[in-house]
CSV table of C-alpha atoms in Angstrom, one decimal:
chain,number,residue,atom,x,y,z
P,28,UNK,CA,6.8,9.7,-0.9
P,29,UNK,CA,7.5,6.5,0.3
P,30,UNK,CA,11.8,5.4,0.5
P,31,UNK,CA,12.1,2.3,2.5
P,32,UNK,CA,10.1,-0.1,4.5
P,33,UNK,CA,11.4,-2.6,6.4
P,34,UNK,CA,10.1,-5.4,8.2
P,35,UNK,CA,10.8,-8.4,10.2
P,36,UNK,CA,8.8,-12.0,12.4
P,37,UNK,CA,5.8,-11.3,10.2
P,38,UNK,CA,4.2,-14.0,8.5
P,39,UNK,CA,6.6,-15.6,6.6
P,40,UNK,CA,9.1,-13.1,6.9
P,41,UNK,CA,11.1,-14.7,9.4
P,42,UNK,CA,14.6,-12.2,9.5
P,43,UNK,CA,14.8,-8.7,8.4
P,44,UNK,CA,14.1,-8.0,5.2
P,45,UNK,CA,14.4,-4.3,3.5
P,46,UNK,CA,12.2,-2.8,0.5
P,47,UNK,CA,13.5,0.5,-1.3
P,48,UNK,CA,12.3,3.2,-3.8
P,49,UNK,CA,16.0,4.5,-3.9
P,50,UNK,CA,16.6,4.7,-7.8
P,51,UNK,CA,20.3,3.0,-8.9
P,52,UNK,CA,22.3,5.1,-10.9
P,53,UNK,CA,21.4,3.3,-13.8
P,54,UNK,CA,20.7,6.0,-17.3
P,55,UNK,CA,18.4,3.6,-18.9
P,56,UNK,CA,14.4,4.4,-18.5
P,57,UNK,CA,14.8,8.3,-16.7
P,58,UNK,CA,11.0,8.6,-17.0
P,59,UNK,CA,10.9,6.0,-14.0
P,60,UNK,CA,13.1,8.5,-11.4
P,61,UNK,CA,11.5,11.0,-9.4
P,62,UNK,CA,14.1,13.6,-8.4
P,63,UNK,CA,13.4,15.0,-5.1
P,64,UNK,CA,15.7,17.0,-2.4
P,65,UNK,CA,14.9,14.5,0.8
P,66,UNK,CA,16.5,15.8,4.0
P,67,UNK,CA,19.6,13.7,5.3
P,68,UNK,CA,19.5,11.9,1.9
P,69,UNK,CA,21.6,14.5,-0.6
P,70,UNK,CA,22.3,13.3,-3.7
P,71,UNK,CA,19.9,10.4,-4.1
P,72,UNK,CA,16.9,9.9,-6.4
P,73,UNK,CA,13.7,7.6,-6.6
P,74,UNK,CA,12.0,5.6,-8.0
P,75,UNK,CA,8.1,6.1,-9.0
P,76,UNK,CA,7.3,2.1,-9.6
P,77,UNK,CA,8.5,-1.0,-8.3
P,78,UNK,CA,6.9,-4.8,-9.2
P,79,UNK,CA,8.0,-7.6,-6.6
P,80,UNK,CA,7.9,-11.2,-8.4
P,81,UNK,CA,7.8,-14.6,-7.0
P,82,UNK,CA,6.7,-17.7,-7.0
P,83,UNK,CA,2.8,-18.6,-5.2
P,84,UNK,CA,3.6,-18.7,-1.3
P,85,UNK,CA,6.9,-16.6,-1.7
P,86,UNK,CA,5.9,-13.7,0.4
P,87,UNK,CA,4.9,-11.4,-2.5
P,88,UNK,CA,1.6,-10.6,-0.6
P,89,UNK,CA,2.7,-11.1,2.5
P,90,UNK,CA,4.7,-8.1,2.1
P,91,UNK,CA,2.0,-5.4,0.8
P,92,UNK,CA,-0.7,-7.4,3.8
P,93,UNK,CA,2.5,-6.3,6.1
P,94,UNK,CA,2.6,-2.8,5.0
P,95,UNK,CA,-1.2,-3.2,5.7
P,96,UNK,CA,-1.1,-4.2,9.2
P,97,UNK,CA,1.2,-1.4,9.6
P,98,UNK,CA,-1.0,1.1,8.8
P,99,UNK,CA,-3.8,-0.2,10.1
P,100,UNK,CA,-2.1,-0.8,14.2
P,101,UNK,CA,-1.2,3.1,13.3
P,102,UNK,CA,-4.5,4.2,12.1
P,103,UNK,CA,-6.9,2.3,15.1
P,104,UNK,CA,-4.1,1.3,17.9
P,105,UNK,CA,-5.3,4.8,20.3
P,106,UNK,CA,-8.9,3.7,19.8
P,107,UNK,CA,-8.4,0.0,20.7
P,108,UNK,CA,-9.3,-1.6,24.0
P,109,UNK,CA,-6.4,-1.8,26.5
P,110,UNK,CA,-7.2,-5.8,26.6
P,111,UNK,CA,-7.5,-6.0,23.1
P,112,UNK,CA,-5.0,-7.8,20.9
P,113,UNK,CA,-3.0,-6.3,18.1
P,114,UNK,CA,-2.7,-7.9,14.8
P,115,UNK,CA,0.3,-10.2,15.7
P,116,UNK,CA,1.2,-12.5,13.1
P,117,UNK,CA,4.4,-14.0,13.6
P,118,UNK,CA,6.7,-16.8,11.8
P,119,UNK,CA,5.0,-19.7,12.7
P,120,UNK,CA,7.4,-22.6,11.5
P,121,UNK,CA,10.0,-21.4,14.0
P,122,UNK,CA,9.0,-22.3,17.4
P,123,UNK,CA,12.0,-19.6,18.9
P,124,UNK,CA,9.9,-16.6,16.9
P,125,UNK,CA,6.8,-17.6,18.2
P,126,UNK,CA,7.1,-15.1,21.1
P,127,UNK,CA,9.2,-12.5,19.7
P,128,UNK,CA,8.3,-9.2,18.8
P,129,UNK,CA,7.1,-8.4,14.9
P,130,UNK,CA,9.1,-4.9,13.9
P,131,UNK,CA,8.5,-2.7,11.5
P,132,UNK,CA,10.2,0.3,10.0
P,133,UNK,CA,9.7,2.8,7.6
P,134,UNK,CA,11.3,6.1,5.8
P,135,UNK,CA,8.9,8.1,3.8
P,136,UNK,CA,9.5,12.4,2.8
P,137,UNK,CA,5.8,14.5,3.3
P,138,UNK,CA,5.7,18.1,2.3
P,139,UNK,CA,9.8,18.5,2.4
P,140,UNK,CA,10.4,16.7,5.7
P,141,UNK,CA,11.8,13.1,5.8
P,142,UNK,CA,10.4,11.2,8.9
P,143,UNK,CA,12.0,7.6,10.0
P,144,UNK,CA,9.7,6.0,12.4
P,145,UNK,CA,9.4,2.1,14.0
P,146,UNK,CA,8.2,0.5,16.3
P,147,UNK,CA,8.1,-3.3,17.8
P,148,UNK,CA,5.3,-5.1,19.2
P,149,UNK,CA,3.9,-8.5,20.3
P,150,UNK,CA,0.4,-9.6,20.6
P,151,UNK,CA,-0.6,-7.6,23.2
P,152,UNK,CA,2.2,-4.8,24.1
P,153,UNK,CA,3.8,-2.2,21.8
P,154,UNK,CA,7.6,-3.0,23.0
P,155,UNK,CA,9.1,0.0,21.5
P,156,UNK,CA,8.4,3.0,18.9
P,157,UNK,CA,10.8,5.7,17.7
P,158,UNK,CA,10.0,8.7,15.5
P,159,UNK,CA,13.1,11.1,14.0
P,160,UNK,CA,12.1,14.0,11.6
P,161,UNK,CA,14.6,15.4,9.4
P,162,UNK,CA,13.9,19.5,8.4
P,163,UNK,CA,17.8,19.6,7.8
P,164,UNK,CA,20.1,17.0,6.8
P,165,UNK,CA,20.1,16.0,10.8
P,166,UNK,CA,17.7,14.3,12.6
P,167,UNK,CA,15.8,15.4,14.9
P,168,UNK,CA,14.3,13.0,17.8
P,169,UNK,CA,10.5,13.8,18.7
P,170,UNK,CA,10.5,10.5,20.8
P,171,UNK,CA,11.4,6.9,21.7
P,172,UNK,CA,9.4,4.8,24.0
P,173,UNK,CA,10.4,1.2,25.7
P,174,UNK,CA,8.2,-0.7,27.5
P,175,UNK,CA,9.4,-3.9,29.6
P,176,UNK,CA,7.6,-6.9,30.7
P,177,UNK,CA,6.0,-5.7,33.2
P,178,UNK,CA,4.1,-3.0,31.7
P,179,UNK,CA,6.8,0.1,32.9
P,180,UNK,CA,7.3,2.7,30.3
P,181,UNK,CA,10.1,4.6,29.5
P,182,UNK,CA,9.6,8.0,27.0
P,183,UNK,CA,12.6,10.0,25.8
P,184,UNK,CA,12.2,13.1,24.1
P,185,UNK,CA,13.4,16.8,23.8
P,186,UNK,CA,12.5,19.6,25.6
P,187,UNK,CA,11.3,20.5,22.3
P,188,UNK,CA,8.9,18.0,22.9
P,189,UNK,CA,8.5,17.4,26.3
P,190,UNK,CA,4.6,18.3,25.9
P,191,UNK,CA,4.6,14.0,25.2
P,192,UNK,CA,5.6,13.6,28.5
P,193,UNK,CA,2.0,13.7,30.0
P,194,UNK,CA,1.2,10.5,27.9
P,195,UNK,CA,3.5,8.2,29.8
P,196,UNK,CA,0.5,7.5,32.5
P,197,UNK,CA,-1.6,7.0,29.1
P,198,UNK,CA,0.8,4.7,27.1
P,199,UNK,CA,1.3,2.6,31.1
P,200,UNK,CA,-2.4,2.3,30.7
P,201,UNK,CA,-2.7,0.8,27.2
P,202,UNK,CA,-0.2,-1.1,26.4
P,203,UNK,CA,-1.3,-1.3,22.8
P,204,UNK,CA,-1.3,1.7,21.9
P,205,UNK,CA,1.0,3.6,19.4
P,206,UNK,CA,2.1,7.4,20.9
P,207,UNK,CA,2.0,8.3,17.7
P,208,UNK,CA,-1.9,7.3,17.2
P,209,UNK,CA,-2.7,9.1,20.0
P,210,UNK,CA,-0.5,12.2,20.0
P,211,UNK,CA,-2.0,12.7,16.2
P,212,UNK,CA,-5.5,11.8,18.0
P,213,UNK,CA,-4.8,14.8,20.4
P,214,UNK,CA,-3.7,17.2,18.0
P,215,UNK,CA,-0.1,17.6,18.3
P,216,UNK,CA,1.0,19.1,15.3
P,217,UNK,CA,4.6,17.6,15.0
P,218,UNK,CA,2.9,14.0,15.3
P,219,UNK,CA,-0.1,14.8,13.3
P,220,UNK,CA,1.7,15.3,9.9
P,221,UNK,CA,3.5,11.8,10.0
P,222,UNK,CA,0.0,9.9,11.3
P,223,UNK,CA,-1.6,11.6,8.2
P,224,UNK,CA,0.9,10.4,5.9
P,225,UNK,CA,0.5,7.3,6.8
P,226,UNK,CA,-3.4,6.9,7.2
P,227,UNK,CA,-3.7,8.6,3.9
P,228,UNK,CA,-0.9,8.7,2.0
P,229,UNK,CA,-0.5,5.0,1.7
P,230,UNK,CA,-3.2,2.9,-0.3
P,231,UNK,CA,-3.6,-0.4,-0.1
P,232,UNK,CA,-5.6,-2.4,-3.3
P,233,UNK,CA,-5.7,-6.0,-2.9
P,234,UNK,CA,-7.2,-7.7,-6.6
P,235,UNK,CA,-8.1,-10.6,-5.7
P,236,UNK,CA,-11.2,-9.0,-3.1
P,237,UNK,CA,-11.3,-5.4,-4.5
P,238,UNK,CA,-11.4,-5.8,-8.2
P,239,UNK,CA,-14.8,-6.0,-8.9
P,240,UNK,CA,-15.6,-3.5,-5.8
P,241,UNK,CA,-17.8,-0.8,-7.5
P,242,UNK,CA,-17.4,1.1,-4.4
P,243,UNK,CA,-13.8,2.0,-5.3
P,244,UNK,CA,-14.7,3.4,-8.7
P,245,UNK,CA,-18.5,4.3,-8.5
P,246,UNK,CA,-17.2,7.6,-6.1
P,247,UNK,CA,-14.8,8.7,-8.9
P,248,UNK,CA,-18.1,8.3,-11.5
P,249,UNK,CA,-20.3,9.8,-9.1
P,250,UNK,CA,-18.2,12.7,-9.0
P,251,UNK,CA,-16.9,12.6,-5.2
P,252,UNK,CA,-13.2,13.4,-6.4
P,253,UNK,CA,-13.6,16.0,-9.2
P,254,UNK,CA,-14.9,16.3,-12.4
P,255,UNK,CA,-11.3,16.2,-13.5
P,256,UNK,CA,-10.7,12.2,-12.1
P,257,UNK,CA,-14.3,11.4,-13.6
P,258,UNK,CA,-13.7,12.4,-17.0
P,259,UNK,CA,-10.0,10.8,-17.0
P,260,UNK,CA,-11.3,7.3,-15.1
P,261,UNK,CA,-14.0,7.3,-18.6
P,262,UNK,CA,-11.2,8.1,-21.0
P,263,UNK,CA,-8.9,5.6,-19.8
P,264,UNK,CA,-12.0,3.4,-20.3
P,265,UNK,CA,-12.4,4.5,-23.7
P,266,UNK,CA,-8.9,4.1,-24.7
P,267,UNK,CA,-8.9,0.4,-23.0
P,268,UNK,CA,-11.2,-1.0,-26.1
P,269,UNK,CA,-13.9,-1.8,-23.5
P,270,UNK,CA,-16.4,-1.2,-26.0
P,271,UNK,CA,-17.3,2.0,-23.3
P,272,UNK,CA,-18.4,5.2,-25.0
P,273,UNK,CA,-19.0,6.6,-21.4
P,274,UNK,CA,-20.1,5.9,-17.9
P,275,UNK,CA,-22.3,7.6,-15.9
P,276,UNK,CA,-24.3,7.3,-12.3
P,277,UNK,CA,-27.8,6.7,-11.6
P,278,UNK,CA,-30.1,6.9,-8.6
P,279,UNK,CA,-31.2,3.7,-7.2
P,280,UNK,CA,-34.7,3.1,-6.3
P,281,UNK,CA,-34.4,3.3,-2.6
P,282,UNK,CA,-35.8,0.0,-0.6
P,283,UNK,CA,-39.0,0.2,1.1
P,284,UNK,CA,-39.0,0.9,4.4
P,285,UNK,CA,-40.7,-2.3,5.9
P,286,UNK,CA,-38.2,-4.5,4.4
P,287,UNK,CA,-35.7,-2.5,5.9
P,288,UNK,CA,-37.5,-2.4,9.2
P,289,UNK,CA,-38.1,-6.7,8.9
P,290,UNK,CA,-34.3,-6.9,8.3
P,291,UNK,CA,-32.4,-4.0,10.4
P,292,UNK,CA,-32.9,-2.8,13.8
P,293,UNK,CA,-34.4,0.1,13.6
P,294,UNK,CA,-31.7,2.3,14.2
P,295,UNK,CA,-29.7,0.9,11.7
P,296,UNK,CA,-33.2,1.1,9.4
P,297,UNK,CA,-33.5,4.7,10.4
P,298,UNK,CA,-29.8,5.3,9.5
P,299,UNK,CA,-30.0,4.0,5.6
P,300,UNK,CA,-33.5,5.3,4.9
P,301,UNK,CA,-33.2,8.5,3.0
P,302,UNK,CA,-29.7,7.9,2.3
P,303,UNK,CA,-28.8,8.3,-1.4
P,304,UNK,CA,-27.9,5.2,-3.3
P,305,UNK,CA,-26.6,5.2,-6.9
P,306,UNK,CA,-24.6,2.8,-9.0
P,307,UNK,CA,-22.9,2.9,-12.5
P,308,UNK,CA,-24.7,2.7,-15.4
P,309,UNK,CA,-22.3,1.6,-18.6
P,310,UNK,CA,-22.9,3.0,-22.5
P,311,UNK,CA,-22.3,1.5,-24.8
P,312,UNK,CA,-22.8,2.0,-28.6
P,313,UNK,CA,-25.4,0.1,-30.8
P,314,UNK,CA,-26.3,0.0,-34.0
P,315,UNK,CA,-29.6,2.3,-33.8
P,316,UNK,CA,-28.5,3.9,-30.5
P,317,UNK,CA,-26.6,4.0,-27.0
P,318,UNK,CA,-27.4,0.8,-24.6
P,319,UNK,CA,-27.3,0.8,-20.8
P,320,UNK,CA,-25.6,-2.1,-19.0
P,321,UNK,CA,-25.1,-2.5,-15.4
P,322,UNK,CA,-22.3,-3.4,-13.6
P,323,UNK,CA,-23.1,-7.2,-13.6
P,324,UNK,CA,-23.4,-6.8,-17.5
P,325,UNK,CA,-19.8,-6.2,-17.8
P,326,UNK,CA,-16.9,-8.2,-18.0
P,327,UNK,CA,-14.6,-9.2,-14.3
P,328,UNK,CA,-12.0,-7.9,-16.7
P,329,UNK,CA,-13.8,-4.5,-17.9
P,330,UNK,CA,-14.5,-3.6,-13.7
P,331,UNK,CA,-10.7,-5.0,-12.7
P,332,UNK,CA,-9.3,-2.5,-14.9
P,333,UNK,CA,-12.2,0.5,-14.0
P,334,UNK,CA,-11.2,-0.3,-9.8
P,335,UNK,CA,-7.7,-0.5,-10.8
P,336,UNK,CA,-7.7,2.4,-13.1
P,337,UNK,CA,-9.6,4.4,-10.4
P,338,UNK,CA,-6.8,3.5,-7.7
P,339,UNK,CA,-4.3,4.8,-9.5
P,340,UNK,CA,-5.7,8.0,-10.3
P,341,UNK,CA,-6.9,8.5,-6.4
P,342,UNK,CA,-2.9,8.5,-5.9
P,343,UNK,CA,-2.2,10.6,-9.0
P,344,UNK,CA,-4.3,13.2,-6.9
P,345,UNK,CA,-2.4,14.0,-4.0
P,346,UNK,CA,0.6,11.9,-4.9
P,347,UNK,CA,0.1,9.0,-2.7
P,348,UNK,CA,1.6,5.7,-2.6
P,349,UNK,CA,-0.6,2.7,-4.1
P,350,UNK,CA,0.5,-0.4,-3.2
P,351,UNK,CA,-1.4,-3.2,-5.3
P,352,UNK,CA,-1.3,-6.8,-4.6
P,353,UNK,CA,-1.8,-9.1,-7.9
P,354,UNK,CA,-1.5,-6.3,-10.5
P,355,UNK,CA,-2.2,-8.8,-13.2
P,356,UNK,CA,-5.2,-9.9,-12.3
P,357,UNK,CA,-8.0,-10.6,-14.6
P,358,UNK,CA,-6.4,-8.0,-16.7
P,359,UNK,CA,-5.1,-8.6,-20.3
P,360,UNK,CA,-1.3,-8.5,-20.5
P,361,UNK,CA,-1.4,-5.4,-22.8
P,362,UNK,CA,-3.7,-3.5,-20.6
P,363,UNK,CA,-1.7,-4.2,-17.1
P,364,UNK,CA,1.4,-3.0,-18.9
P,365,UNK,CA,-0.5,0.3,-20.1
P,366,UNK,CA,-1.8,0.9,-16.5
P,367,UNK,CA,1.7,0.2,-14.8
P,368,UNK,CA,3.4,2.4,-17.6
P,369,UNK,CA,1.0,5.8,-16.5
P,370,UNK,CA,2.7,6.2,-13.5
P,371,UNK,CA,5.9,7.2,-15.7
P,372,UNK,CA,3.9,9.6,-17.4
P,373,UNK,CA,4.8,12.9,-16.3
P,374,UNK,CA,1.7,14.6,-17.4
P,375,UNK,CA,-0.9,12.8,-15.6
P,376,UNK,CA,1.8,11.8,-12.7
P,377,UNK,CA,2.5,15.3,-12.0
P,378,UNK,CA,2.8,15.1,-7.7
P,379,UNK,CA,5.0,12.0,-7.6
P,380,UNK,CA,2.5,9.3,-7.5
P,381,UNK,CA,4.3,5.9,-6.2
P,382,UNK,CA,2.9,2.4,-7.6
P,383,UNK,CA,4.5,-1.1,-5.3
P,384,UNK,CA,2.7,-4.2,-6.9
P,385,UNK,CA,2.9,-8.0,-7.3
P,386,UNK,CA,2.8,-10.1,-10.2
P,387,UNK,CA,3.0,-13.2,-11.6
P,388,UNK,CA,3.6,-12.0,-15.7
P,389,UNK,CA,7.4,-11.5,-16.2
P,390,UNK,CA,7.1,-9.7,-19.5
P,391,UNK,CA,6.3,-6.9,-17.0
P,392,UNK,CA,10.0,-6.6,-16.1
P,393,UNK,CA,10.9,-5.7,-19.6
P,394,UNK,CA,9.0,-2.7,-18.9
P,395,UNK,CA,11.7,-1.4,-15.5
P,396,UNK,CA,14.8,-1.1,-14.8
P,397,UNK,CA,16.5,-3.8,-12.6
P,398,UNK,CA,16.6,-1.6,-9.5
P,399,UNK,CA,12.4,-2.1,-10.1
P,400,UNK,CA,12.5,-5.4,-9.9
P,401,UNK,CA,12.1,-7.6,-6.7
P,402,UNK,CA,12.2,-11.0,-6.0
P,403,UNK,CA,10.9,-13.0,-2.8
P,404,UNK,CA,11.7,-16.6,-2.4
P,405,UNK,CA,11.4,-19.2,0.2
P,406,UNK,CA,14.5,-20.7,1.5
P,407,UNK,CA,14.5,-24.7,2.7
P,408,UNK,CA,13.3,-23.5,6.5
P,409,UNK,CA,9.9,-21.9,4.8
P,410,UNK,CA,11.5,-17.9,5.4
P,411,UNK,CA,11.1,-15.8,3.0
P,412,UNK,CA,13.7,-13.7,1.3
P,413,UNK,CA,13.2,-9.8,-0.1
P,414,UNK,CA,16.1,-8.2,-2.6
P,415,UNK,CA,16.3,-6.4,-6.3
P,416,UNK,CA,17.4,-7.7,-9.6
P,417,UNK,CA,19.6,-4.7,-9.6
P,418,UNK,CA,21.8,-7.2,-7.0
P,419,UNK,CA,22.6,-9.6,-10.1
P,420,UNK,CA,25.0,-9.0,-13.1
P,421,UNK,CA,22.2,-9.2,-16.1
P,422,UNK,CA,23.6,-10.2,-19.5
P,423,UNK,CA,24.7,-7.6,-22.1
P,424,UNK,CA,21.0,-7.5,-24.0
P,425,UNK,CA,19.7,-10.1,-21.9
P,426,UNK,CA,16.2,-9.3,-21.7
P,427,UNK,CA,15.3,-9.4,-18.0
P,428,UNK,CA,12.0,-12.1,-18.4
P,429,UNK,CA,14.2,-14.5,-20.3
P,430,UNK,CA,16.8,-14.4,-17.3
P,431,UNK,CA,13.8,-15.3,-14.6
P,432,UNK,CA,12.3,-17.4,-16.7
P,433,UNK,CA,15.3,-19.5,-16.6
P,434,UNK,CA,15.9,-19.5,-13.3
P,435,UNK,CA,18.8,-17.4,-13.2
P,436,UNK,CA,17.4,-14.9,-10.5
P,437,UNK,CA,15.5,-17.2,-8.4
P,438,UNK,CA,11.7,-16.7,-7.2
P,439,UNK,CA,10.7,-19.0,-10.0
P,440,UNK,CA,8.9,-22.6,-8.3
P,441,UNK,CA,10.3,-25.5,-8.7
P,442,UNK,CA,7.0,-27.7,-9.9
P,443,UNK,CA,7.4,-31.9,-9.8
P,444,UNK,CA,5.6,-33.5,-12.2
P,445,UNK,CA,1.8,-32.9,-11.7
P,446,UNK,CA,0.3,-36.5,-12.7
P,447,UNK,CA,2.7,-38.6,-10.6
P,448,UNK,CA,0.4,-37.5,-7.5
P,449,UNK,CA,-2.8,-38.1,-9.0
């Protein structure tokens, strides 16, 4: 379960800025909370769903693409060259943060331990990185590395852990590399349970490139995650007024080996012949009897809401956290509402399932509660700014649309007229 993740000199995120999944203690919409003991954090609850809104270049993406770049530096830094250079993006319209280090900072509980790791980094050096677990409601250090200038590395642990201590030639060697990449890499069990978290625990849908990707619902049709997900992804379908009476996959006729010798090398030729390729076949009811249609037959709509429908029950599985940039798009109003509302169905939500998007339609708001709700705006200096609704004082039966709408919560743009520059 994701708690907090903070960030700072990334993209346009210029200072520290700090999202949370801790739930206010608001009474109104209970189906939203998750309650959950955390270690270190008695007496707190969560939140299963959180939309952040915004005006277009406000940093609504820019957040989820940093939780990306995140997960990615911890998922492929040990496997990196020790030249190559990590994905430093920092706030480019501030000349003093062009060579300062991007940070990043998270809090998350997997299986009934809370873990609060960071770590700091420029383009080609990881400057610092801390991990604390939390069995009890004190923490526990398993490390903290620093690394100066000039490439000397300094690691800190307990004697607990002093097993890390034969990676400080290692991390002196490659500079980009996490500890925690590589300690996971190697096996060691204390670090392996945080890496896994966060390789796996935290999906990342981006609309815009993935929502006509058949490849992120055509494995839950094939069957790859249970029959379970399959039947549920073709009832959600059904009960979207797709005009889908079910969906199912088919073999594809494989491609004849010269053309794939004329195109590929041949080891990559060698590689895909044989290899099994299927694709989605949609039914749908006519008047004398069922029709086929292929995936290009169908609607962008009908396959945003099967890739988006098929992400969210990926993290109903295990109880991951989805983070989905552009939530609302290509998708009717009514049906982005019904998908955001399933993750506060306890039924089909059953291990805790977290959903983080962005979106544009504020009648989404009347759907949360204002601890829900974010807002990014960008100040005069181009920086963006990250905080909740459940900072402002909302109306007595103001409905929370109408207030942003009007302005009164910022993150709303500020258009000049349109036809005096053309």
């Amino acid at each position: 379960m994701l708690i907090q993740f903070s960030l700072s000199n990334f993209g346009s995120f210029r200072d520290e800025q700090t999202f949370s999944f801790v739930a206010s203690a608001y009474s109104e919409y209970p189906e939203w909370v998750i309650e959950k003991e955390v270690p270190g954090l008695s007496g707190y609850s969560y939140l299963s769903t959180a939309g952040i809104f915004g005006a277009n270049a406000s940093g609504k993406s820019m957040f989820i693409d940093a939780v990306s770049v995140f997960r990615r530096i911890v998922r492929e830094s040990a496997s990196m060259m020790p030249d190559e250079s990590l994905l430093y993006n920092p706030f480019r319209l501030d000349q003093g943060c062009a060579d300062k280090e991007t940070s990043f900072e998270i809090v998350f509980e997997y299986k009934s331990k809370r873990y609060d790791y960071s770590f700091s980094y420029n383009a080609s050096k990881i400057m610092n990185e801390e991990l604390y677990r939390y069995e009890t409601k004190l923490p526990q250090l398993l490390f903290r590395v620093s690394r100066s200038q000039d490439g000397d590395v300094e690691l800190q642990t307990t004697s607990r852990m002093a097993k890390l201590k034969k990676h400080r030639e290692y991390l002196r060697s490659k500079p980009n590399s996490l500890l925690l990449s590589r300690g996971a890499q190697e096996g060691v069990e204390e670090l392996v349970a945080p890496y896994t978290w966060i390789s796996t625990g935290l999906l990342i849908y981006d609309a815009p490139f993935d929502h006509t990707d058949m490849s992120i619902y055509g494995p839950v049709i094939e069957g790859k995650f249970g029959e379970e997900m399959r039947n549920r992804l073709i009832s959600l379908a059904r009960r979207a007024d797709l005009g889908i009476s079910d969906i199912k996959a088919k073999d594809v006729t494989p491609i004849p080996e010269d053309q794939l010798t004329a195109v590929f090398t041949p080891e990559m030729a060698k590689r895909i012949i044989g290899t099994p390729t299927k694709t989605a076949v949609f039914i749908h009811e006519g008047a004398r009897s069922d029709v086929e249609f292929s995936a290009p037959d169908e609607s962008v709509g009908t396959r945003s809401f099967l890739s988006a429908a098929a992400a969210a029950l990926r993290a109903f599985q295990n109880g991951k956290t989805l983070l989905f940039d552009e939530i609302d798009c290509s998708l009717h109003p009514k049906l982005t509402e019904a998908l955001i509302s399933l993750f506060a169905d306890k039924r089909l939500n059953k291990h805790g399932a977290q959903l983080l998007f962005t979106a544009h339609m504020d009648s989404i708001m009347d759907l949360l509660r204002r601890d829900q709700i974010w807002i990014t705006e960008k100040k005069v200096d181009g920086a963006s700014t990250l905080g909740p609704l459940s900072d402002y004082s909302l109306r007595k039966g103001e409905k929370k649309s109408k207030g942003y709408g009007a302005g009164r919560y910022g993150g709303i743009p500020v258009i000049d007229s349109l036809f005096e520059a053309v």
